[in-house]
Coordinates of C-alpha atoms in Angstrom, one line a residue:
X59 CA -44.4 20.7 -27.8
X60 CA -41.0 22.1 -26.9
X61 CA -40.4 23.2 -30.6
X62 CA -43.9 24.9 -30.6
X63 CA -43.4 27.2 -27.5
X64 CA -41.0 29.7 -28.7
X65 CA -42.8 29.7 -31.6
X66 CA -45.5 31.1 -29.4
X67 CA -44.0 33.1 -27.8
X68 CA -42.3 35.0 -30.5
X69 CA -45.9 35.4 -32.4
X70 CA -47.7 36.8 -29.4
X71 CA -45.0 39.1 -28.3
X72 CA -44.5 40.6 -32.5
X73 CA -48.4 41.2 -32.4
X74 CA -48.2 43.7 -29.6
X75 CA -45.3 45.9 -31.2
X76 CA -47.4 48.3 -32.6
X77 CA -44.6 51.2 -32.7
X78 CA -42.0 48.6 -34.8
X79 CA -45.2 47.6 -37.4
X80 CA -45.8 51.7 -37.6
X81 CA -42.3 52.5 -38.7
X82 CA -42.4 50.0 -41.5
X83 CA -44.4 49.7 -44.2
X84 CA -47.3 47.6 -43.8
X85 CA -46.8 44.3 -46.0
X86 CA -49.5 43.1 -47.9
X87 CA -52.2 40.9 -46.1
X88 CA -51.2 37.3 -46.7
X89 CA -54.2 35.2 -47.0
X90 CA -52.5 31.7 -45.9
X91 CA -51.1 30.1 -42.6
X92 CA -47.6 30.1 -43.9
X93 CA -47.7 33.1 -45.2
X94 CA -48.1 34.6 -41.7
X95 CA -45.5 32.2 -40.2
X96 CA -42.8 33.8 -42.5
X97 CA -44.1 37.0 -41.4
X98 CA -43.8 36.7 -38.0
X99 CA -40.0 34.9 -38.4
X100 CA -39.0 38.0 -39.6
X101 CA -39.1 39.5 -36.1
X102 CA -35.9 39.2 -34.6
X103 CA -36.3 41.0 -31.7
X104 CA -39.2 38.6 -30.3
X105 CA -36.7 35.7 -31.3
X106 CA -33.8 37.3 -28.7
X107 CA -36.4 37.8 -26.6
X108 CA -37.8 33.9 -26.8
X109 CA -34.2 32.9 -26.4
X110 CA -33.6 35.1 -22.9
X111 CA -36.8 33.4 -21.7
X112 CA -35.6 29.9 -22.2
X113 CA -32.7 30.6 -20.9
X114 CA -34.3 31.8 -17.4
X115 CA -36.1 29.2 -17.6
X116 CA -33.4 26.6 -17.5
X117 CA -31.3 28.5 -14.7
X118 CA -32.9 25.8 -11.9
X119 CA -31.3 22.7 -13.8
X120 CA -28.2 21.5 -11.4
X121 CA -25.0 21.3 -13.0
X122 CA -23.1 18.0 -12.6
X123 CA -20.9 17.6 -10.2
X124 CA -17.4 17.7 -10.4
X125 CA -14.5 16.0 -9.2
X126 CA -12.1 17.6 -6.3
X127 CA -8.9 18.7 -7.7
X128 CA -7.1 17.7 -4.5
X129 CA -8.8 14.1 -4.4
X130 CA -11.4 11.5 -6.5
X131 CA -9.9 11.5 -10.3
X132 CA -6.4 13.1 -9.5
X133 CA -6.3 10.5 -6.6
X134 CA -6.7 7.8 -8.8
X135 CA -4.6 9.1 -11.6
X136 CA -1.5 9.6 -9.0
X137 CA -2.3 5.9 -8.0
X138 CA -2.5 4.7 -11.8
X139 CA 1.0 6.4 -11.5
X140 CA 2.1 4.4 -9.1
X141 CA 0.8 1.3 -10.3
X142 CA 3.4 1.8 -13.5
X143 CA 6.6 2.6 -11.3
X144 CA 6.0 -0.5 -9.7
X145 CA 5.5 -2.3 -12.7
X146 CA 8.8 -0.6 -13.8
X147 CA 10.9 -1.4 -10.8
X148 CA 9.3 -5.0 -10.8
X149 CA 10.9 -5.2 -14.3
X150 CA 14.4 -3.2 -13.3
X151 CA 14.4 -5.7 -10.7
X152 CA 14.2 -8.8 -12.4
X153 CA 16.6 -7.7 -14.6
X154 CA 19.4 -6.7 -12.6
X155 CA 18.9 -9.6 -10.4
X156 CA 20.0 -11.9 -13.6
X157 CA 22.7 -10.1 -14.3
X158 CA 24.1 -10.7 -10.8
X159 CA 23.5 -13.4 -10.6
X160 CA 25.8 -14.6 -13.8
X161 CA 28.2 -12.2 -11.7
X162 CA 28.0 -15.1 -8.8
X163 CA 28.6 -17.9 -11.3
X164 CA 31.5 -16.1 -13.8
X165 CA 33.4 -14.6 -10.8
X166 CA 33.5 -17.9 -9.5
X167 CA 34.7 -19.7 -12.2
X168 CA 36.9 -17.2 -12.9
X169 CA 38.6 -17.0 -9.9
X170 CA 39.0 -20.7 -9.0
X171 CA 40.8 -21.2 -12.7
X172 CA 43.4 -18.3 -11.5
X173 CA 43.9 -20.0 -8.5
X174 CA 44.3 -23.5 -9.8
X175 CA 46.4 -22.1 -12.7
X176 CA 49.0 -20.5 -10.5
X177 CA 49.0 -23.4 -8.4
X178 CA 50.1 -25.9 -11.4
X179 CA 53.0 -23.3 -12.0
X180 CA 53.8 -23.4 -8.7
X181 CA 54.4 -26.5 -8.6
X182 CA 56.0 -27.4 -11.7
X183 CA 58.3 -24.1 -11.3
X184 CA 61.4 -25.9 -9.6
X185 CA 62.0 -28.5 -12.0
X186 CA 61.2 -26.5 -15.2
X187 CA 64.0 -24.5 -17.2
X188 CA 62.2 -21.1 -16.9
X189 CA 62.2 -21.1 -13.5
X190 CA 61.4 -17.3 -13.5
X191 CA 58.8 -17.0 -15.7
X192 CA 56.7 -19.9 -14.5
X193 CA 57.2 -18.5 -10.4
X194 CA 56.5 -14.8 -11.9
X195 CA 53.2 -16.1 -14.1
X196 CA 52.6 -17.8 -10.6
X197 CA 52.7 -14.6 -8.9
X198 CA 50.9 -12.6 -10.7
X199 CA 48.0 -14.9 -11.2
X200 CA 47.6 -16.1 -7.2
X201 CA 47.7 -12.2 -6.7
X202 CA 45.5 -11.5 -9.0
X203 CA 43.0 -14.1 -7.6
X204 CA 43.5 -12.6 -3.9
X205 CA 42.4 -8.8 -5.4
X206 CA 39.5 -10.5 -7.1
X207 CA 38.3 -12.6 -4.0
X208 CA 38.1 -9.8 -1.7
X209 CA 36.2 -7.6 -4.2
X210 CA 33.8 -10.4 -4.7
X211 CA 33.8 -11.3 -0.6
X212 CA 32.8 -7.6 0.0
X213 CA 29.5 -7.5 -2.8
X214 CA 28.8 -10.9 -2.3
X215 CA 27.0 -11.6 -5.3
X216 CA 24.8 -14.2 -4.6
X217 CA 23.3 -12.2 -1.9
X218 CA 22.5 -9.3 -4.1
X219 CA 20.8 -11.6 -6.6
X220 CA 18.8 -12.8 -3.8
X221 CA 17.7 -8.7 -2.6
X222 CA 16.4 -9.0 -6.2
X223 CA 14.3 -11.4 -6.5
X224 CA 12.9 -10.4 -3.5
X225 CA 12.4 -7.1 -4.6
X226 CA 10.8 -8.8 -7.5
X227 CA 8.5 -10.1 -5.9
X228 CA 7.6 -7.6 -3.9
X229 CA 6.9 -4.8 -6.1
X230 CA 4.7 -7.0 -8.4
X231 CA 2.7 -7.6 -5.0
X232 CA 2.2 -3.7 -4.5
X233 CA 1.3 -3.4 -8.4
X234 CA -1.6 -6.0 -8.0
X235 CA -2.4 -4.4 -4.6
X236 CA -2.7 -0.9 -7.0
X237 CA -4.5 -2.5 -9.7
X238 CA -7.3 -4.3 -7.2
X239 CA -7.8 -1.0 -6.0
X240 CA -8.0 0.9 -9.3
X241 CA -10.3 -1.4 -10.5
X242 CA -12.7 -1.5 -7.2
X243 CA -12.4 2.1 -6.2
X244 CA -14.3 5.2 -7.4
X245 CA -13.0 8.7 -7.5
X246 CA -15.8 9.7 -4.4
X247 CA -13.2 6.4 -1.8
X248 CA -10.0 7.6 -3.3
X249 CA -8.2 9.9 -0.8
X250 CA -4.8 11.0 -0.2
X251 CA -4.3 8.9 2.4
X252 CA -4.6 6.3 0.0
X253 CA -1.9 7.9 -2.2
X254 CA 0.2 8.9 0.7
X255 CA 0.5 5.2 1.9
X256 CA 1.5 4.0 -1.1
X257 CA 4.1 6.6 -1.4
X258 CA 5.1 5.3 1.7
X259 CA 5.4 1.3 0.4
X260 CA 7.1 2.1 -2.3
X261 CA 9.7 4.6 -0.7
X262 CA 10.0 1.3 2.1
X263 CA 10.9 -0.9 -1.0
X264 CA 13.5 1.6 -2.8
X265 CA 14.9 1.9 1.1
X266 CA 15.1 -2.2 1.8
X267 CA 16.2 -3.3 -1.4
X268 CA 18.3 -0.2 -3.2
X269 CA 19.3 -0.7 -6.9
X270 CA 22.6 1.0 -7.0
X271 CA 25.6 -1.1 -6.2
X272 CA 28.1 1.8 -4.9
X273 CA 26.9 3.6 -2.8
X274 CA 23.7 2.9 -1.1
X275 CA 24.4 -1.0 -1.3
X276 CA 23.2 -2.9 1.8
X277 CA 26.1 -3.6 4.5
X278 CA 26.9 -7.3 3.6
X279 CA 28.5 -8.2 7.1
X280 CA 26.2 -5.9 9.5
X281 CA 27.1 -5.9 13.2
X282 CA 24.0 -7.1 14.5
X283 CA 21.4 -9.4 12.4
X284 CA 18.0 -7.7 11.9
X285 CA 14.9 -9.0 10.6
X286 CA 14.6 -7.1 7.2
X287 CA 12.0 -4.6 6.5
X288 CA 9.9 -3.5 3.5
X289 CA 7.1 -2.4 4.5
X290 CA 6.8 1.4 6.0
X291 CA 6.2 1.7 9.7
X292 CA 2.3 2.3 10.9
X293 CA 1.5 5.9 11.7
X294 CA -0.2 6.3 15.4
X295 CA -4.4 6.3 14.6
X296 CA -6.9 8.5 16.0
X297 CA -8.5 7.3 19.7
X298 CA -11.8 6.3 19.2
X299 CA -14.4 4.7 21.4
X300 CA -13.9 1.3 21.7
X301 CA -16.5 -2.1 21.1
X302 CA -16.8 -4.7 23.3
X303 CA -17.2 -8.0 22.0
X304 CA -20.0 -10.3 21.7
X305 CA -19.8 -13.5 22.6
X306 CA -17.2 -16.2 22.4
X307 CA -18.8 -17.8 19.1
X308 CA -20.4 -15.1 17.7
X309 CA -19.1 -12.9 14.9
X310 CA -22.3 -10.6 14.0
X311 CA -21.7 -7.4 14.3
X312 CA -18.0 -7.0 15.3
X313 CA -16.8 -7.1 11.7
X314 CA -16.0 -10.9 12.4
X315 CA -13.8 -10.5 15.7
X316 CA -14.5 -12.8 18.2
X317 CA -13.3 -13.1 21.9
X318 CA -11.6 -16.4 20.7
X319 CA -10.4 -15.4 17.8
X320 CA -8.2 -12.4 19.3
X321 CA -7.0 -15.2 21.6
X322 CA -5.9 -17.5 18.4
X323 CA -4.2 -14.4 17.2
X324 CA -2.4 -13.6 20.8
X325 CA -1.4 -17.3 21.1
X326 CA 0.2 -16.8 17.1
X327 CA 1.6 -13.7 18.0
X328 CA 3.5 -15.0 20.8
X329 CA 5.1 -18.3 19.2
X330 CA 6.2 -16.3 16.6
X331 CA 8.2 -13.8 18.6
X332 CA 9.2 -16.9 20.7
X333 CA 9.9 -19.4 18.0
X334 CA 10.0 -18.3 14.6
X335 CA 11.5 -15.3 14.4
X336 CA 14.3 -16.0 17.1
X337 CA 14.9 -19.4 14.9
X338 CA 15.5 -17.5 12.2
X339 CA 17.8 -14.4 13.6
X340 CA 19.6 -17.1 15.6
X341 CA 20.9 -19.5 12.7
X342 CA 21.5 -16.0 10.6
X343 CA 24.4 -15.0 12.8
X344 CA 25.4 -19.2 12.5
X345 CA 25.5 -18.1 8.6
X346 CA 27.1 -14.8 8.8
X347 CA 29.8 -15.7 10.5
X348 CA 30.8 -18.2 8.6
X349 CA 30.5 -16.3 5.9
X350 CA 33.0 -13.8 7.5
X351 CA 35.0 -16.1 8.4
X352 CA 35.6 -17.8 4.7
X353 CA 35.4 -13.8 3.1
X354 CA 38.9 -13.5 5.2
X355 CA 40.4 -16.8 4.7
X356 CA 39.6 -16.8 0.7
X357 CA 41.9 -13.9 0.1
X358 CA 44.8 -14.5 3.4
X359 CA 45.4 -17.9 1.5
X360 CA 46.0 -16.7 -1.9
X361 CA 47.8 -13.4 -0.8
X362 CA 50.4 -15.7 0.8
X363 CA 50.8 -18.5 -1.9
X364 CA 51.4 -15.3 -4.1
X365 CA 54.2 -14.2 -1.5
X366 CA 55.6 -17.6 -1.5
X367 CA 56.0 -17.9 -5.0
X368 CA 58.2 -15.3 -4.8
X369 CA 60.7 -17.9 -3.1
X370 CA 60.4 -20.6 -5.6
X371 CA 63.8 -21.3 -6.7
X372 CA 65.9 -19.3 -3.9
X373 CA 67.9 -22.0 -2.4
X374 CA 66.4 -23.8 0.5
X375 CA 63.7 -21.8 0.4
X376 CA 62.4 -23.2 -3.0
X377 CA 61.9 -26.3 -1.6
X378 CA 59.4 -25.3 0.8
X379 CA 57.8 -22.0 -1.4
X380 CA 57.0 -24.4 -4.2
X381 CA 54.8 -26.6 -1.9
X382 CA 53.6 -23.5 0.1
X383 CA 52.3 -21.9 -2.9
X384 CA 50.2 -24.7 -3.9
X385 CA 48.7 -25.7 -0.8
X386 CA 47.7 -22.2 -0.7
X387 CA 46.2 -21.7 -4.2
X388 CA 44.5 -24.7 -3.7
X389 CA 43.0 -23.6 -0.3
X390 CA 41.7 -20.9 -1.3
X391 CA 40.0 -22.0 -4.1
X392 CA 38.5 -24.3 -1.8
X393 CA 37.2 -22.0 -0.1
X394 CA 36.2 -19.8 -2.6
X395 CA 33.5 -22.8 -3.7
X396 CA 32.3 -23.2 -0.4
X397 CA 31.9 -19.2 0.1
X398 CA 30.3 -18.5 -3.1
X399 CA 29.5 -22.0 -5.2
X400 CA 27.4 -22.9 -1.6
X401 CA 26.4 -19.0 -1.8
X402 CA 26.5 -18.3 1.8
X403 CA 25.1 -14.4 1.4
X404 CA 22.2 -16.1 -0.7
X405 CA 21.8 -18.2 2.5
X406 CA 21.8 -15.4 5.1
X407 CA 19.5 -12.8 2.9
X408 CA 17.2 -15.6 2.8
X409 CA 17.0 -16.1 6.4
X410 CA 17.0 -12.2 7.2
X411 CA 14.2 -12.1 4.8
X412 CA 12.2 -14.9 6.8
X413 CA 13.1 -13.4 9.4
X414 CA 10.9 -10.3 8.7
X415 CA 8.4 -12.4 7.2
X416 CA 7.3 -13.3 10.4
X417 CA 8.1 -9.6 12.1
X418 CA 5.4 -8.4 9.6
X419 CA 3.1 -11.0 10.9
X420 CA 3.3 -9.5 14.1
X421 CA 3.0 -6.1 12.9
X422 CA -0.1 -6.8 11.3
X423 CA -1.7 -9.1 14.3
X424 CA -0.6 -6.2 16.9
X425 CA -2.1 -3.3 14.4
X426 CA -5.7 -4.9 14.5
X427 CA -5.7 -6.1 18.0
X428 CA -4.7 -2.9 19.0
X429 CA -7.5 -1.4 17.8
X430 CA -10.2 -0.8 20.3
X431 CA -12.9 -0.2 17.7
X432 CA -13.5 -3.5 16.0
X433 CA -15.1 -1.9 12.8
X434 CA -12.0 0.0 12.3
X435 CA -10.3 -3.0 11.9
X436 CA -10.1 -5.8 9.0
X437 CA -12.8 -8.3 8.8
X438 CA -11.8 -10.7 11.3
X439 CA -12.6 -13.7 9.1
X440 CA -10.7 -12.5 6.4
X441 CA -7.5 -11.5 8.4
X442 CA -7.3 -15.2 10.1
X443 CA -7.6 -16.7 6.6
X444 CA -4.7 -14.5 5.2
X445 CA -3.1 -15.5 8.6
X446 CA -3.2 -18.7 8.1
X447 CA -1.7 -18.5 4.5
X448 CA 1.0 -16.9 5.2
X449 CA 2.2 -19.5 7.8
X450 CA 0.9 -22.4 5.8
X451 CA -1.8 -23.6 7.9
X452 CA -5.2 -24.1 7.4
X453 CA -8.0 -22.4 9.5
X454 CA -8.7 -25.4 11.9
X455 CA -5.1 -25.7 13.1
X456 CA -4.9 -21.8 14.3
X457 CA -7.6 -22.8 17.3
X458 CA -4.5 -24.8 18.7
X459 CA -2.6 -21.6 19.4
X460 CA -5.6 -20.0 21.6
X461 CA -4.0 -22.1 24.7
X462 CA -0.7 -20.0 24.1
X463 CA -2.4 -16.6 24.9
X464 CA -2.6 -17.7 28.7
X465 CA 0.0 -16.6 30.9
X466 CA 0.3 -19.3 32.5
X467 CA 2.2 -20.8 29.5
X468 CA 6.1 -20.3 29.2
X469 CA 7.9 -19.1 26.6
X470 CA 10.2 -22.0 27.1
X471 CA 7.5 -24.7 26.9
X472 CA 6.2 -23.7 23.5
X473 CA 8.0 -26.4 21.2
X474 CA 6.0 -26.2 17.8
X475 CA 6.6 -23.4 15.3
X476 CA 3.8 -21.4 13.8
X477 CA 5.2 -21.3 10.0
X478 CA 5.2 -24.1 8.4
X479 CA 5.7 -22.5 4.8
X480 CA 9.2 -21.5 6.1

């Protein structure tokens, strides 16, 4: 039927042209059908005219819509980016983290076979016939080993292998994070804010854990021991009206928050600013200063076996260089071991990083019990299982903490930790 009405058209509007059929000469009278359909074809004014109609006529029709510029398709294409820098730094990471870590293990070796080298000179010096050259070769390597230990004391190796895998790990979490929500979203959900916040985590990463060694390498022997943070800080959200709960056991509703439940995650909230994380800044600064400690001793002990095998050999002084010498070499490869082959900036990265393991806990139990509107907030049910992941517990064993909400309850009587995955 739709081929047939221009057709129709067209013939009934050529029949009343009488001034066009004047002008021409009349064609012969054609005695069949097709005959008068080739006739009436050969009007191509009435076929323009068809056309013009149709297209009036098809005005009404709604064209489809089309993406924002600013937001739906692009939004999902800048987070697609995303998704591949963070695959990318996951990988740059992982990479670099291996190579510093052989950096640990060579510089060690390295360095202790200096120190025990000079040390055998040392000692065989005085009773060998080139006195000189053995005390000299002794010399340079015991200096030699001091240069070497403080460089190493002030990257600390280990501890930079450790920022990586953590980094690592961490950037592979925001690339699933990405790819859940590529593959769940729709170009109508994705907004800028979704862009802008993760912008924000990965500028937080690049910030925690920096690539470059010099400059922009994390201080190794801070002043004060913080709880380290990757994650970018929460931006204030708009006042709304708020929800009262239903009741104690009831979750329909309130997006799964009940009246006990916010007291589970008060009672977590405060042993883990009690406990945890003070367990974990306090045997940090145990760890760092130690570690500061045996940076400076490492390099004060070879430093003066290499002065005192400048006296090897000189008198009545040689008696007692010779022995100084070695007893130093040998002490600080000592320590050397302990300071790097214990990796002791390993240790204390690893604890700063637990540390703010559990800050981010808090973070996340303060930003949804903050929030007065409960439907604003993540599903309670699904919050108190991640909860309860992350410190290793199972669902049942968070109702002990709701007694630790009550104020009546002292910081210094809370004995058990939350964690138990670290």
């Amino acid at each position: 039927m739709a081929a047939l009405q221009p057709q129709r058209l067209f013939l009934a509007q050529s029949s009343f042209l009488p001034s066009t059929s004047a002008a021409r000469p009349r064609p012969r009278p054609c005695r069949t059908g097709a005959a008068t359909c080739r006739a009436a074809l050969r009007v191509p004014s009435g076929i323009h005219m068809a056309q013009d109609n149709l297209s009036l006529k098809l005005d009404w029709i709604p064209a489809s819509p089309s993406p924002d510029a600013d937001g739906g398709s692009v939004s999902i294409e800048k987070l697609r980016a995303i998704a591949d820098a963070a695959a990318d730094r996951a990988e740059m990471h992982d990479i670099i983290g291996r190579q510093r870590d052989n950096w640990n293990h060579l510089l060690l070796h390295s360095t202790n076979s200096l120190t025990l080298a000079a040390s055998v000179m040392a000692a065989l010096a005085p009773a060998a016939p080139g006195v000189v050259a053995l005390k000299a070769s002794a010399g340079v390597l015991l200096a030699s080993a001091a240069v070497t230990m403080a460089a190493v004391n002030k990257i600390q190796p280990s501890q930079l292998a450790e920022e990586q895998r953590n980094a690592t790990r961490l950037w592979r979490e925001l690339e699933r994070d990405l790819r859940a929500a590529l593959a769940l979203g729709a170009p109508a959900t994705t907004t800028k804010d979704d862009v802008q916040e993760a912008m924000d985590r990965v500028l937080a990463l690049d910030a925690a854990y920096p690539l470059p060694l010099l400059p922009g390498m994390l201080e190794k022997f801070p002043k004060a021991v913080e709880p380290a943070r990757w994650w970018p800080r929460r931006r204030a959200a708009q006042p709304k009206r708020s929800r009262s709960l239903g009741r104690r056991g009831s979750a329909s509703g309130n997006n799964g928050w009940t009246q006990d439940l916010e007291e589970e995650m008060r009672g977590i909230l405060r042993v883990i600013k009690a406990k945890d994380e003070q367990e974990f800044l306090r045997v940090g600064k145990l760890v760092l200063n130690l570690n500061r400690g045996l940076a400076v001793a490492g390099p004060a002990l070879a430093g003066t076996a290499a002065l005192a095998s400048v006296f090897i050999g000189s008198g009545e002084a040689g008696a007692w260089a010779s022995g100084a010498a070695v007893l130093g070499g040998a002490l600080a490869a000592a320590v050397n071991t302990v300071e790097h082959g214990g990796q002791m900036g390993m240790l204390f990265e690893l604890l700063r990083n637990c540390a703010g393991f559990y800050r981010k806990i808090q973070e996340d139990i303060e930003a949804n019990l903050g929030e007065p509107d409960v439907e604003r907030r993540e599903g309670g049910e699904v919050f108190a299982t991640k909860v309860a992941l992350k410190l290793g517990r199972s669902l049942s064993d968070l109702k002990q903490f709701r007694k630790m909400a009550s104020p009546s309850v002292r910081d210094e009587d809370i004995e058990e930790f939350a964690g138990k995955l670290f």
